[in-house]
XYZ file of C-alpha atoms in Angstrom:
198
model
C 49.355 45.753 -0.043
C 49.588 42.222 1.667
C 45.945 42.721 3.069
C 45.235 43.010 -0.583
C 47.357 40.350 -1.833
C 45.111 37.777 0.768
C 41.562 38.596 -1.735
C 43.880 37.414 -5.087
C 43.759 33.849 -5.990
C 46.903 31.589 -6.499
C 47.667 30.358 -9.784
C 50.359 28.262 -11.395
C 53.187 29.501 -13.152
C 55.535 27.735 -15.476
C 59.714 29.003 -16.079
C 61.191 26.550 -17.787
C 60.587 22.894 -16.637
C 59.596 24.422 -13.119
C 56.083 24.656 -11.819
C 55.269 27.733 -9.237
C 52.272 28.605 -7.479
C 51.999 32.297 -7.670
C 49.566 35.407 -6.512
C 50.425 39.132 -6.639
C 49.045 42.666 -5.844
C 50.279 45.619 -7.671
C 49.406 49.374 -6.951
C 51.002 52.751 -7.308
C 52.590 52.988 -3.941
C 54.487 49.193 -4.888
C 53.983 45.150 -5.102
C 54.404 42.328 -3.127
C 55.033 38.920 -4.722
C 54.706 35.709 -3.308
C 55.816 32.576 -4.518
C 55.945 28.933 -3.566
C 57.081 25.633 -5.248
C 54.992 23.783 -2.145
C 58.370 23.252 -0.658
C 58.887 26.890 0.538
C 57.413 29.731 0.061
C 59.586 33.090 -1.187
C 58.440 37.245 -1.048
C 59.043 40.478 -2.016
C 57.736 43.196 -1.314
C 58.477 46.579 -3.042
C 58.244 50.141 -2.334
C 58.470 53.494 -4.724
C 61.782 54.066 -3.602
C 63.211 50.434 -3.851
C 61.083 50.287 -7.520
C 62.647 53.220 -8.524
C 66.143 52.362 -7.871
C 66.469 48.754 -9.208
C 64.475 50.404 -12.357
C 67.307 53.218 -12.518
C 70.176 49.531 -12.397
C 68.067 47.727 -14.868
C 67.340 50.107 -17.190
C 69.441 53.026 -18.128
C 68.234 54.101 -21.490
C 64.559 54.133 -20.146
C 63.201 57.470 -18.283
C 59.653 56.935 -16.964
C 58.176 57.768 -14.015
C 57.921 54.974 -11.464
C 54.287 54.708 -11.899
C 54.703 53.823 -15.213
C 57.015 51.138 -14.256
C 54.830 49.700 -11.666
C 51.910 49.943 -14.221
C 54.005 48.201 -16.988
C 54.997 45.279 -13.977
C 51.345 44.704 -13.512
C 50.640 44.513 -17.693
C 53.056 41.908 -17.216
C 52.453 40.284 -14.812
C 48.672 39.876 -14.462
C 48.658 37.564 -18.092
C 51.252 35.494 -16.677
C 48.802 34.698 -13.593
C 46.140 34.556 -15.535
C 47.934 31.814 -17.431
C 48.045 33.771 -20.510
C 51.570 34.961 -21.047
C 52.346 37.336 -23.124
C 54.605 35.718 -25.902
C 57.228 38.717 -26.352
C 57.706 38.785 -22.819
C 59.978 35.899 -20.839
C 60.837 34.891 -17.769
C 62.719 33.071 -15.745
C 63.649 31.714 -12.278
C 66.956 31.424 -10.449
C 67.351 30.103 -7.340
C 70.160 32.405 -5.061
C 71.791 32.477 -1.720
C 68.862 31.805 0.945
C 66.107 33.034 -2.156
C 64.568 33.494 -5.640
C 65.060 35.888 -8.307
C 62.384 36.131 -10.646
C 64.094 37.827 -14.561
C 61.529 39.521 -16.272
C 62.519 40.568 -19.816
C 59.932 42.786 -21.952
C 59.513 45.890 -24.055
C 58.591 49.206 -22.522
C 58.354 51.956 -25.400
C 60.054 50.151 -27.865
C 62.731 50.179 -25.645
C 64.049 46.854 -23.853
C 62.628 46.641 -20.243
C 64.325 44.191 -17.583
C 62.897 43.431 -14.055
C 64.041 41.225 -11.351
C 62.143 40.356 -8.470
C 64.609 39.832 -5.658
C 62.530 37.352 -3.646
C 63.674 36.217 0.166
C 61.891 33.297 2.718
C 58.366 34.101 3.630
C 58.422 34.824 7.141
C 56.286 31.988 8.838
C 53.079 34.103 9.466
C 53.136 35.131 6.171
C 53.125 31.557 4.830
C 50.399 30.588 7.241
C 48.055 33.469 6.635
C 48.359 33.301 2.700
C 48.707 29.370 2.415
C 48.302 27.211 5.035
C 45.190 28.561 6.827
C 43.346 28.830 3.468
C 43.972 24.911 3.084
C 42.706 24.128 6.306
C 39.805 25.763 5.440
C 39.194 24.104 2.417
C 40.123 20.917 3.329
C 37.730 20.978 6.390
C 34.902 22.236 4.011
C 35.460 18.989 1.407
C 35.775 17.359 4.557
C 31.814 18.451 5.455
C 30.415 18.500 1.916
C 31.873 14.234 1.251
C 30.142 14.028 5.127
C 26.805 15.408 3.720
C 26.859 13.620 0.525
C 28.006 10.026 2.254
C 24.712 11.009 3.898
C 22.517 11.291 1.187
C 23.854 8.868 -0.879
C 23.095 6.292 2.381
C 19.732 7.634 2.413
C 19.004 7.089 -0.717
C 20.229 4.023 -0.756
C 17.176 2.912 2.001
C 14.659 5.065 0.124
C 16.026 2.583 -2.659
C 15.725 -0.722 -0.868
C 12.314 0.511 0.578
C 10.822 0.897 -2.749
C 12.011 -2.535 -3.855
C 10.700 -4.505 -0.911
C 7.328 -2.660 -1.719
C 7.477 -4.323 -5.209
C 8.525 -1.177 -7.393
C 10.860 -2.331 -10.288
C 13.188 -0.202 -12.749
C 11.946 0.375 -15.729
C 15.377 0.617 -17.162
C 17.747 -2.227 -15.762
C 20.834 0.148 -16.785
C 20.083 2.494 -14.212
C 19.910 0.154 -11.268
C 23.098 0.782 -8.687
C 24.841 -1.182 -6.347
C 24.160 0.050 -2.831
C 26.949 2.977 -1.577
C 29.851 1.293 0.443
C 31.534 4.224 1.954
C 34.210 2.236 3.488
C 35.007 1.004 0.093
C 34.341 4.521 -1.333
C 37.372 5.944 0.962
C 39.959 3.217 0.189
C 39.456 3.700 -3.600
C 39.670 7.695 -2.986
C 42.675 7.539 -0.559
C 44.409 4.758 -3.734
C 43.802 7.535 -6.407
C 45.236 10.167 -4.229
C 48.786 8.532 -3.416
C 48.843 7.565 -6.973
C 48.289 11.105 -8.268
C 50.790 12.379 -5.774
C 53.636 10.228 -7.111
């Protein structure tokens, strides 16, 4: 299941005025949830047997198999990732004792259907396999691509200046640049990032 849960994107979640960033992997044998509000980072993972208990606490009246519960988790769930909620169905977030419970509350045969997800701390190889590794990654990559382009755009910029000093002019004056001042460039990039992180 968590080898699985590394191929499924993040996405952000809403529950109330709280913003998550979410991914999950459903099958028949269970789930594993993982959560993070980019301050810590909060699991589950669930079994048949630990599925069809809570689902036996949560819901009395309701007598399905447990693959129909686990089927009905991932119908609900999978919109919410998606960011497409499904409007009869709400949830909400609670933080607890050293974790995160997760209230789910739907419809499951015209019945009511209740879930919690019982989420505890992400052990740390969990968090760095899932989160911070795949940052690194991607920040290294920007990191390359803004190298290569820095590059072009300076060599364009002398492909530029070479044409002018052999006399070519613009036949359009709106399109003429100023040359590419990557120093500059970084100081107005690194200004827009604190401000967007405040």
């Amino acid at each position: 299941l968590e080898s699985s849960l590394l191929t499924q994107p993040w996405a952000s979640v809403c529950f109330g005025e709280s913003t998550f960033l979410a991914k999950a992997c459903f099958r028949d044998t269970g789930y594993v949830l993982l959560i993070s509000d980019l301050s810590s980072v909060w699991y589950e993972s669930a079994d048949v047997e630990v599925v069809g208990q809570r689902s036996k606490e949560l819901n009395k009246r309701l007598t399905v198999h447990v693959s129909s519960f686990l089927h009905r988790l991932r119908n609900l769930m999978c919109p919410l990732l998606a960011e497409q909620p499904d409007t009869a169905t709400s949830f909400s977030c609670h933080h607890v004792a050293g974790g995160l419970s997760l209230h789910v509350k739907s419809e499951l045969s015209g019945l009511p259907f209740y879930w919690d997800f019982h989420c505890c701390p992400a052990p740390v190889e969990m968090v760095s396999r899932h989160l911070v590794r795949p940052l690194i990654r991607m920040s290294l990559a920007l990191q390359y691509q803004v190298q290569g382009l820095t590059s072009l755009l300076l060599q364009k910029d002398a492909e530029i200046e070479d044409y002018r000093e052999s006399g070519a002019t613009l036949s359009r004056d709106r399109l003429r640049t100023e040359p590419f001042q990557e120093q500059t460039f970084q100081q107005n990039f690194m200004a827009e990032v604190r401000r967007g992180a405040k």
